PDB file of C-alpha atoms in Angstrom:
ATOM      1  CA  UNK A   1      28.334-148.665  77.522  1.00  0.00           C
ATOM      2  CA  UNK A   2      25.211-148.855  75.376  1.00  0.00           C
ATOM      3  CA  UNK A   3      23.814-145.488  74.384  1.00  0.00           C
ATOM      4  CA  UNK A   4      20.186-145.153  73.374  1.00  0.00           C
ATOM      5  CA  UNK A   5      18.236-142.340  71.752  1.00  0.00           C
ATOM      6  CA  UNK A   6      15.612-140.841  74.037  1.00  0.00           C
ATOM      7  CA  UNK A   7      12.693-138.886  72.630  1.00  0.00           C
ATOM      8  CA  UNK A   8      12.318-135.810  74.814  1.00  0.00           C
ATOM      9  CA  UNK A   9       8.951-134.968  73.334  1.00  0.00           C
ATOM     10  CA  UNK A  10       7.550-137.585  75.687  1.00  0.00           C
ATOM     11  CA  UNK A  11       8.702-135.678  78.767  1.00  0.00           C
ATOM     12  CA  UNK A  12       5.682-135.512  81.085  1.00  0.00           C
ATOM     13  CA  UNK A  13       4.088-132.077  81.284  1.00  0.00           C
ATOM     14  CA  UNK A  14       1.650-130.339  83.600  1.00  0.00           C
ATOM     15  CA  UNK A  15      -0.749-127.421  83.360  1.00  0.00           C
ATOM     16  CA  UNK A  16       1.802-125.380  85.281  1.00  0.00           C
ATOM     17  CA  UNK A  17       4.436-126.294  82.723  1.00  0.00           C
ATOM     18  CA  UNK A  18       2.150-125.134  79.918  1.00  0.00           C
ATOM     19  CA  UNK A  19       1.608-121.799  81.643  1.00  0.00           C
ATOM     20  CA  UNK A  20       5.361-121.392  82.078  1.00  0.00           C
ATOM     21  CA  UNK A  21       5.905-122.032  78.369  1.00  0.00           C
ATOM     22  CA  UNK A  22       4.561-118.593  77.445  1.00  0.00           C
ATOM     23  CA  UNK A  23       7.321-116.139  76.538  1.00  0.00           C
ATOM     24  CA  UNK A  24       8.358-114.288  79.726  1.00  0.00           C
ATOM     25  CA  UNK A  25       9.430-110.671  79.662  1.00  0.00           C
ATOM     26  CA  UNK A  26      12.439-111.002  81.990  1.00  0.00           C
ATOM     27  CA  UNK A  27      15.613-112.097  80.206  1.00  0.00           C
ATOM     28  CA  UNK A  28      18.108-114.556  81.628  1.00  0.00           C
ATOM     29  CA  UNK A  29      21.322-113.952  79.689  1.00  0.00           C
ATOM     30  CA  UNK A  30      23.349-117.164  79.678  1.00  0.00           C
ATOM     31  CA  UNK A  31      26.991-117.381  78.655  1.00  0.00           C
ATOM     32  CA  UNK A  32      27.167-120.323  76.239  1.00  0.00           C
ATOM     33  CA  UNK A  33      30.507-121.807  75.108  1.00  0.00           C
ATOM     34  CA  UNK A  34      30.877-123.782  71.886  1.00  0.00           C
ATOM     35  CA  UNK A  35      31.419-127.108  73.610  1.00  0.00           C
ATOM     36  CA  UNK A  36      29.699-130.039  71.888  1.00  0.00           C
ATOM     37  CA  UNK A  37      27.783-131.945  73.154  1.00  0.00           C
ATOM     38  CA  UNK A  38      27.042-129.503  75.988  1.00  0.00           C
ATOM     39  CA  UNK A  39      26.360-126.469  73.790  1.00  0.00           C
ATOM     40  CA  UNK A  40      26.497-126.073  70.006  1.00  0.00           C
ATOM     41  CA  UNK A  41      24.496-125.098  66.907  1.00  0.00           C
ATOM     42  CA  UNK A  42      22.956-127.857  64.820  1.00  0.00           C
ATOM     43  CA  UNK A  43      22.825-128.033  61.018  1.00  0.00           C
ATOM     44  CA  UNK A  44      19.896-125.583  61.010  1.00  0.00           C
ATOM     45  CA  UNK A  45      21.802-123.147  63.275  1.00  0.00           C
ATOM     46  CA  UNK A  46      19.531-123.921  66.218  1.00  0.00           C
ATOM     47  CA  UNK A  47      21.314-123.665  69.567  1.00  0.00           C
ATOM     48  CA  UNK A  48      21.081-126.951  71.446  1.00  0.00           C
ATOM     49  CA  UNK A  49      23.056-129.424  73.556  1.00  0.00           C
ATOM     50  CA  UNK A  50      22.846-131.099  76.954  1.00  0.00           C
ATOM     51  CA  UNK A  51      23.477-127.971  79.026  1.00  0.00           C
ATOM     52  CA  UNK A  52      21.483-125.677  76.738  1.00  0.00           C
ATOM     53  CA  UNK A  53      18.317-127.789  76.789  1.00  0.00           C
ATOM     54  CA  UNK A  54      18.472-128.271  80.556  1.00  0.00           C
ATOM     55  CA  UNK A  55      19.030-124.569  81.185  1.00  0.00           C
ATOM     56  CA  UNK A  56      16.384-123.539  78.651  1.00  0.00           C
ATOM     57  CA  UNK A  57      13.772-125.669  80.423  1.00  0.00           C
ATOM     58  CA  UNK A  58      14.793-124.437  83.856  1.00  0.00           C
ATOM     59  CA  UNK A  59      14.614-120.816  82.695  1.00  0.00           C
ATOM     60  CA  UNK A  60      11.092-121.393  81.389  1.00  0.00           C
ATOM     61  CA  UNK A  61      10.027-122.865  84.713  1.00  0.00           C
ATOM     62  CA  UNK A  62      11.509-119.833  86.460  1.00  0.00           C
ATOM     63  CA  UNK A  63       9.478-117.475  84.252  1.00  0.00           C
ATOM     64  CA  UNK A  64      12.535-116.201  82.407  1.00  0.00           C
ATOM     65  CA  UNK A  65      13.338-115.869  78.701  1.00  0.00           C
ATOM     66  CA  UNK A  66      16.479-117.816  77.841  1.00  0.00           C
ATOM     67  CA  UNK A  67      18.917-115.590  75.896  1.00  0.00           C
ATOM     68  CA  UNK A  68      22.193-117.233  74.877  1.00  0.00           C
ATOM     69  CA  UNK A  69      25.385-115.186  74.514  1.00  0.00           C
ATOM     70  CA  UNK A  70      28.487-116.846  72.951  1.00  0.00           C
ATOM     71  CA  UNK A  71      31.180-116.882  75.637  1.00  0.00           C
ATOM     72  CA  UNK A  72      34.353-118.969  76.006  1.00  0.00           C
ATOM     73  CA  UNK A  73      34.253-121.529  78.814  1.00  0.00           C
ATOM     74  CA  UNK A  74      37.252-119.861  80.463  1.00  0.00           C
ATOM     75  CA  UNK A  75      35.934-116.295  79.990  1.00  0.00           C
ATOM     76  CA  UNK A  76      37.103-113.877  82.654  1.00  0.00           C
ATOM     77  CA  UNK A  77      35.234-111.198  84.559  1.00  0.00           C
ATOM     78  CA  UNK A  78      35.573-108.480  81.904  1.00  0.00           C
ATOM     79  CA  UNK A  79      34.179-110.717  79.158  1.00  0.00           C
ATOM     80  CA  UNK A  80      31.227-111.648  81.327  1.00  0.00           C
ATOM     81  CA  UNK A  81      30.523-108.003  82.120  1.00  0.00           C
ATOM     82  CA  UNK A  82      30.778-107.010  78.458  1.00  0.00           C
ATOM     83  CA  UNK A  83      28.203-109.645  77.528  1.00  0.00           C
ATOM     84  CA  UNK A  84      25.794-108.655  80.278  1.00  0.00           C
ATOM     85  CA  UNK A  85      25.905-112.238  81.495  1.00  0.00           C
ATOM     86  CA  UNK A  86      23.596-113.380  84.304  1.00  0.00           C
ATOM     87  CA  UNK A  87      24.390-117.089  84.391  1.00  0.00           C
ATOM     88  CA  UNK A  88      27.319-119.050  82.976  1.00  0.00           C
ATOM     89  CA  UNK A  89      29.242-122.284  83.212  1.00  0.00           C
ATOM     90  CA  UNK A  90      32.271-121.968  85.441  1.00  0.00           C
ATOM     91  CA  UNK A  91      35.146-124.046  86.750  1.00  0.00           C
ATOM     92  CA  UNK A  92      37.774-122.620  89.146  1.00  0.00           C
ATOM     93  CA  UNK A  93      40.436-124.623  87.295  1.00  0.00           C
ATOM     94  CA  UNK A  94      39.610-122.954  83.971  1.00  0.00           C
ATOM     95  CA  UNK A  95      38.176-119.545  84.835  1.00  0.00           C
ATOM     96  CA  UNK A  96      39.300-116.538  86.817  1.00  0.00           C
ATOM     97  CA  UNK A  97      37.312-114.080  88.898  1.00  0.00           C
ATOM     98  CA  UNK A  98      34.735-116.587  90.142  1.00  0.00           C
ATOM     99  CA  UNK A  99      35.109-115.534  93.764  1.00  0.00           C
ATOM    100  CA  UNK A 100      32.288-113.001  93.517  1.00  0.00           C
ATOM    101  CA  UNK A 101      29.820-115.357  91.828  1.00  0.00           C
ATOM    102  CA  UNK A 102      27.106-117.544  93.320  1.00  0.00           C
ATOM    103  CA  UNK A 103      27.143-121.278  92.632  1.00  0.00           C
ATOM    104  CA  UNK A 104      23.722-122.761  91.946  1.00  0.00           C
ATOM    105  CA  UNK A 105      22.759-126.122  93.506  1.00  0.00           C
ATOM    106  CA  UNK A 106      22.932-128.126  90.283  1.00  0.00           C
ATOM    107  CA  UNK A 107      25.411-128.888  87.543  1.00  0.00           C
ATOM    108  CA  UNK A 108      27.289-131.724  85.923  1.00  0.00           C
ATOM    109  CA  UNK A 109      30.653-133.454  86.170  1.00  0.00           C
ATOM    110  CA  UNK A 110      32.862-134.306  83.194  1.00  0.00           C
ATOM    111  CA  UNK A 111      35.576-136.952  83.472  1.00  0.00           C
ATOM    112  CA  UNK A 112      39.021-136.017  82.247  1.00  0.00           C
ATOM    113  CA  UNK A 113      40.441-138.672  79.976  1.00  0.00           C
ATOM    114  CA  UNK A 114      43.480-139.242  77.799  1.00  0.00           C
ATOM    115  CA  UNK A 115      42.932-140.811  74.391  1.00  0.00           C
ATOM    116  CA  UNK A 116      46.018-142.577  73.041  1.00  0.00           C
ATOM    117  CA  UNK A 117      46.976-143.215  69.442  1.00  0.00           C
ATOM    118  CA  UNK A 118      48.174-146.762  68.805  1.00  0.00           C
ATOM    119  CA  UNK A 119      48.165-149.791  71.094  1.00  0.00           C
ATOM    120  CA  UNK A 120      47.261-148.939  74.668  1.00  0.00           C
ATOM    121  CA  UNK A 121      50.160-150.935  76.147  1.00  0.00           C
ATOM    122  CA  UNK A 122      52.707-148.954  74.136  1.00  0.00           C
ATOM    123  CA  UNK A 123      51.216-145.538  74.867  1.00  0.00           C
ATOM    124  CA  UNK A 124      50.658-146.195  78.574  1.00  0.00           C
ATOM    125  CA  UNK A 125      54.267-147.246  79.170  1.00  0.00           C
ATOM    126  CA  UNK A 126      55.968-144.656  76.949  1.00  0.00           C
ATOM    127  CA  UNK A 127      58.074-142.053  78.791  1.00  0.00           C
ATOM    128  CA  UNK A 128      56.031-138.819  79.139  1.00  0.00           C
ATOM    129  CA  UNK A 129      58.887-136.856  77.559  1.00  0.00           C
ATOM    130  CA  UNK A 130      58.358-138.723  74.269  1.00  0.00           C
ATOM    131  CA  UNK A 131      54.648-137.876  73.993  1.00  0.00           C
ATOM    132  CA  UNK A 132      53.017-135.012  72.130  1.00  0.00           C
ATOM    133  CA  UNK A 133      49.903-134.079  74.074  1.00  0.00           C
ATOM    134  CA  UNK A 134      46.934-131.951  73.039  1.00  0.00           C
ATOM    135  CA  UNK A 135      44.798-130.305  75.753  1.00  0.00           C
ATOM    136  CA  UNK A 136      42.559-127.278  76.298  1.00  0.00           C
ATOM    137  CA  UNK A 137      45.233-125.664  78.461  1.00  0.00           C
ATOM    138  CA  UNK A 138      48.867-126.393  79.375  1.00  0.00           C
ATOM    139  CA  UNK A 139      47.830-126.222  83.023  1.00  0.00           C
ATOM    140  CA  UNK A 140      45.327-129.021  82.522  1.00  0.00           C
ATOM    141  CA  UNK A 141      47.829-131.319  80.795  1.00  0.00           C
ATOM    142  CA  UNK A 142      50.462-130.664  83.460  1.00  0.00           C
ATOM    143  CA  UNK A 143      48.000-131.427  86.258  1.00  0.00           C
ATOM    144  CA  UNK A 144      47.399-134.857  84.716  1.00  0.00           C
ATOM    145  CA  UNK A 145      51.053-135.885  84.660  1.00  0.00           C
ATOM    146  CA  UNK A 146      52.211-134.580  81.278  1.00  0.00           C
ATOM    147  CA  UNK A 147      54.487-131.774  82.502  1.00  0.00           C
ATOM    148  CA  UNK A 148      57.485-133.358  80.743  1.00  0.00           C
ATOM    149  CA  UNK A 149      55.624-133.877  77.469  1.00  0.00           C
ATOM    150  CA  UNK A 150      55.389-131.574  74.478  1.00  0.00           C
ATOM    151  CA  UNK A 151      52.028-129.903  75.145  1.00  0.00           C
ATOM    152  CA  UNK A 152      49.897-128.274  72.462  1.00  0.00           C
ATOM    153  CA  UNK A 153      47.026-126.131  73.794  1.00  0.00           C
ATOM    154  CA  UNK A 154      43.932-125.464  71.734  1.00  0.00           C
ATOM    155  CA  UNK A 155      40.340-126.428  71.021  1.00  0.00           C
ATOM    156  CA  UNK A 156      39.776-130.078  71.901  1.00  0.00           C
ATOM    157  CA  UNK A 157      36.758-130.472  69.624  1.00  0.00           C
ATOM    158  CA  UNK A 158      38.429-128.611  66.750  1.00  0.00           C
ATOM    159  CA  UNK A 159      42.053-128.367  65.648  1.00  0.00           C
ATOM    160  CA  UNK A 160      43.412-130.701  68.331  1.00  0.00           C
ATOM    161  CA  UNK A 161      40.925-133.419  67.397  1.00  0.00           C
ATOM    162  CA  UNK A 162      41.944-133.009  63.744  1.00  0.00           C
ATOM    163  CA  UNK A 163      45.630-133.356  64.645  1.00  0.00           C
ATOM    164  CA  UNK A 164      45.007-136.346  66.872  1.00  0.00           C
ATOM    165  CA  UNK A 165      42.914-138.168  64.258  1.00  0.00           C
ATOM    166  CA  UNK A 166      45.680-137.492  61.709  1.00  0.00           C
ATOM    167  CA  UNK A 167      48.322-138.979  64.005  1.00  0.00           C
ATOM    168  CA  UNK A 168      50.098-135.698  64.751  1.00  0.00           C
ATOM    169  CA  UNK A 169      49.361-136.029  68.491  1.00  0.00           C
ATOM    170  CA  UNK A 170      49.962-139.042  70.707  1.00  0.00           C
ATOM    171  CA  UNK A 171      47.478-138.081  73.405  1.00  0.00           C
ATOM    172  CA  UNK A 172      44.331-135.950  73.474  1.00  0.00           C
ATOM    173  CA  UNK A 173      43.149-134.777  76.898  1.00  0.00           C
ATOM    174  CA  UNK A 174      39.669-133.429  77.522  1.00  0.00           C
ATOM    175  CA  UNK A 175      36.234-133.986  79.027  1.00  0.00           C
ATOM    176  CA  UNK A 176      34.948-137.486  78.299  1.00  0.00           C
ATOM    177  CA  UNK A 177      31.842-136.365  76.422  1.00  0.00           C
ATOM    178  CA  UNK A 178      33.654-133.654  74.461  1.00  0.00           C
ATOM    179  CA  UNK A 179      36.393-136.014  73.234  1.00  0.00           C
ATOM    180  CA  UNK A 180      33.862-138.756  72.495  1.00  0.00           C
ATOM    181  CA  UNK A 181      31.807-136.514  70.209  1.00  0.00           C
ATOM    182  CA  UNK A 182      34.849-134.900  68.585  1.00  0.00           C
ATOM    183  CA  UNK A 183      36.367-138.239  67.575  1.00  0.00           C
ATOM    184  CA  UNK A 184      33.062-139.856  66.626  1.00  0.00           C
ATOM    185  CA  UNK A 185      32.639-137.036  64.118  1.00  0.00           C
ATOM    186  CA  UNK A 186      36.087-137.880  62.733  1.00  0.00           C
ATOM    187  CA  UNK A 187      35.307-141.513  62.035  1.00  0.00           C
ATOM    188  CA  UNK A 188      36.182-143.208  65.307  1.00  0.00           C
ATOM    189  CA  UNK A 189      33.871-145.944  66.572  1.00  0.00           C
ATOM    190  CA  UNK A 190      32.559-146.367  70.098  1.00  0.00           C
ATOM    191  CA  UNK A 191      34.433-149.656  70.598  1.00  0.00           C
ATOM    192  CA  UNK A 192      37.740-148.079  69.562  1.00  0.00           C
ATOM    193  CA  UNK A 193      37.156-145.097  71.836  1.00  0.00           C
ATOM    194  CA  UNK A 194      36.426-147.322  74.832  1.00  0.00           C
ATOM    195  CA  UNK A 195      39.540-149.426  74.258  1.00  0.00           C
ATOM    196  CA  UNK A 196      41.870-146.438  73.901  1.00  0.00           C
ATOM    197  CA  UNK A 197      40.711-144.181  76.699  1.00  0.00           C
ATOM    198  CA  UNK A 198      41.734-143.893  80.295  1.00  0.00           C
ATOM    199  CA  UNK A 199      40.078-141.902  83.051  1.00  0.00           C
ATOM    200  CA  UNK A 200      42.642-139.620  84.653  1.00  0.00           C
ATOM    201  CA  UNK A 201      40.522-137.693  87.124  1.00  0.00           C
ATOM    202  CA  UNK A 202      37.515-135.400  87.086  1.00  0.00           C
ATOM    203  CA  UNK A 203      36.523-131.788  87.219  1.00  0.00           C
ATOM    204  CA  UNK A 204      33.197-130.160  87.909  1.00  0.00           C
ATOM    205  CA  UNK A 205      31.468-127.516  85.849  1.00  0.00           C
ATOM    206  CA  UNK A 206      29.058-125.455  87.897  1.00  0.00           C
ATOM    207  CA  UNK A 207      26.342-123.035  86.906  1.00  0.00           C
ATOM    208  CA  UNK A 208      27.093-119.662  88.461  1.00  0.00           C
ATOM    209  CA  UNK A 209      25.178-116.408  88.831  1.00  0.00           C
ATOM    210  CA  UNK A 210      26.720-112.944  88.972  1.00  0.00           C
ATOM    211  CA  UNK A 211      25.908-110.976  92.164  1.00  0.00           C
ATOM    212  CA  UNK A 212      23.388-108.698  90.411  1.00  0.00           C
ATOM    213  CA  UNK A 213      21.742-111.678  88.749  1.00  0.00           C
ATOM    214  CA  UNK A 214      21.499-113.462  92.093  1.00  0.00           C
ATOM    215  CA  UNK A 215      19.210-110.708  93.364  1.00  0.00           C
ATOM    216  CA  UNK A 216      17.046-110.796  90.236  1.00  0.00           C
ATOM    217  CA  UNK A 217      16.984-114.491  89.312  1.00  0.00           C
ATOM    218  CA  UNK A 218      18.403-116.569  92.184  1.00  0.00           C
ATOM    219  CA  UNK A 219      15.229-117.322  94.102  1.00  0.00           C
ATOM    220  CA  UNK A 220      13.196-117.872  90.937  1.00  0.00           C
ATOM    221  CA  UNK A 221      15.706-120.446  89.650  1.00  0.00           C
ATOM    222  CA  UNK A 222      15.805-122.256  92.972  1.00  0.00           C
ATOM    223  CA  UNK A 223      12.008-122.392  93.135  1.00  0.00           C
ATOM    224  CA  UNK A 224      11.994-123.748  89.576  1.00  0.00           C
ATOM    225  CA  UNK A 225      14.070-126.714  90.731  1.00  0.00           C
ATOM    226  CA  UNK A 226      11.143-127.869  92.893  1.00  0.00           C
ATOM    227  CA  UNK A 227       9.490-130.718  91.036  1.00  0.00           C
ATOM    228  CA  UNK A 228      12.100-130.601  88.266  1.00  0.00           C
ATOM    229  CA  UNK A 229      14.191-133.784  88.191  1.00  0.00           C
ATOM    230  CA  UNK A 230      17.428-132.283  86.889  1.00  0.00           C
ATOM    231  CA  UNK A 231      19.389-135.529  87.210  1.00  0.00           C
ATOM    232  CA  UNK A 232      16.818-137.582  85.287  1.00  0.00           C
ATOM    233  CA  UNK A 233      16.522-135.039  82.495  1.00  0.00           C
ATOM    234  CA  UNK A 234      20.315-134.761  82.362  1.00  0.00           C
ATOM    235  CA  UNK A 235      20.596-138.532  81.852  1.00  0.00           C
ATOM    236  CA  UNK A 236      17.983-138.446  79.094  1.00  0.00           C
ATOM    237  CA  UNK A 237      19.748-135.588  77.336  1.00  0.00           C
ATOM    238  CA  UNK A 238      23.100-137.400  77.572  1.00  0.00           C
ATOM    239  CA  UNK A 239      21.550-140.491  75.996  1.00  0.00           C
ATOM    240  CA  UNK A 240      20.171-138.352  73.187  1.00  0.00           C
ATOM    241  CA  UNK A 241      23.217-136.249  72.374  1.00  0.00           C
ATOM    242  CA  UNK A 242      25.796-139.000  72.945  1.00  0.00           C
ATOM    243  CA  UNK A 243      24.076-141.495  70.666  1.00  0.00           C
ATOM    244  CA  UNK A 244      26.328-142.297  67.660  1.00  0.00           C
ATOM    245  CA  UNK A 245      23.807-140.913  65.150  1.00  0.00           C
ATOM    246  CA  UNK A 246      23.499-137.541  66.873  1.00  0.00           C
ATOM    247  CA  UNK A 247      27.204-137.375  67.770  1.00  0.00           C
ATOM    248  CA  UNK A 248      28.117-137.593  64.083  1.00  0.00           C
ATOM    249  CA  UNK A 249      25.779-134.769  62.994  1.00  0.00           C
ATOM    250  CA  UNK A 250      27.203-131.283  62.253  1.00  0.00           C
ATOM    251  CA  UNK A 251      27.929-129.225  65.376  1.00  0.00           C
ATOM    252  CA  UNK A 252      28.588-125.728  64.132  1.00  0.00           C
ATOM    253  CA  UNK A 253      30.372-122.786  65.693  1.00  0.00           C
ATOM    254  CA  UNK A 254      28.575-119.845  67.339  1.00  0.00           C
ATOM    255  CA  UNK A 255      28.920-117.947  64.027  1.00  0.00           C
ATOM    256  CA  UNK A 256      25.317-119.024  63.449  1.00  0.00           C
ATOM    257  CA  UNK A 257      24.162-116.929  66.362  1.00  0.00           C
ATOM    258  CA  UNK A 258      26.185-113.868  65.383  1.00  0.00           C
ATOM    259  CA  UNK A 259      24.501-114.047  61.993  1.00  0.00           C
ATOM    260  CA  UNK A 260      21.124-113.853  63.719  1.00  0.00           C
ATOM    261  CA  UNK A 261      19.909-117.237  62.517  1.00  0.00           C
ATOM    262  CA  UNK A 262      19.931-119.173  65.782  1.00  0.00           C
ATOM    263  CA  UNK A 263      17.168-119.466  68.352  1.00  0.00           C
TER     264      UNK A 263
END
């Protein structure tokens, strides 16, 4: 797959878009995980990423001020309440307490993959019990056929990627884009990644509103989708953030935001 850099400054605008660009008074508090390339802080501590830039633009069109709140991807109900969260990324396989939330009619899908150290033929035929597997959660690894393996749970784009690159893990399981960026930043090349990856299934990450936020923001967000080509913009953002040059740039932790330096 050839990845190209897309300049988003050329995104066509309208007079209505310009009017929406003024700073609105109503906040839309968005739970943002540290999950490069979907959401992260760049070298200047500016919050960015595929999901962030799409949501920021949609919030502007809805007449809302985008306010990001650091929140783990699998944050439960209490964490969301404590952060005063209106909108967040959610996946029933990773999160709890989503039954009372409202799924919005847009989102993205990440492919689950396994990245194997060493020749593919050897790793693919090795007994699962002999493999040391890194994954975000034990549940995720087990669901992909690694129940008999030694499973290490942790941060796929952090410690687990370090261990995998150093040869301390045989397999690294995670979202395709997340693993791609994590290993590109650790010296792997695109050709190597393609030759040593295998798609094992997929899971969907949805954007969800809390019940109170549905009453305040739901209709405005849905109206904002009119005339907004989410799928096209999503493809352009993927091309930008998954390009090798951008993928290798620093992607910092949310500490930037807690220090008050992020926007």
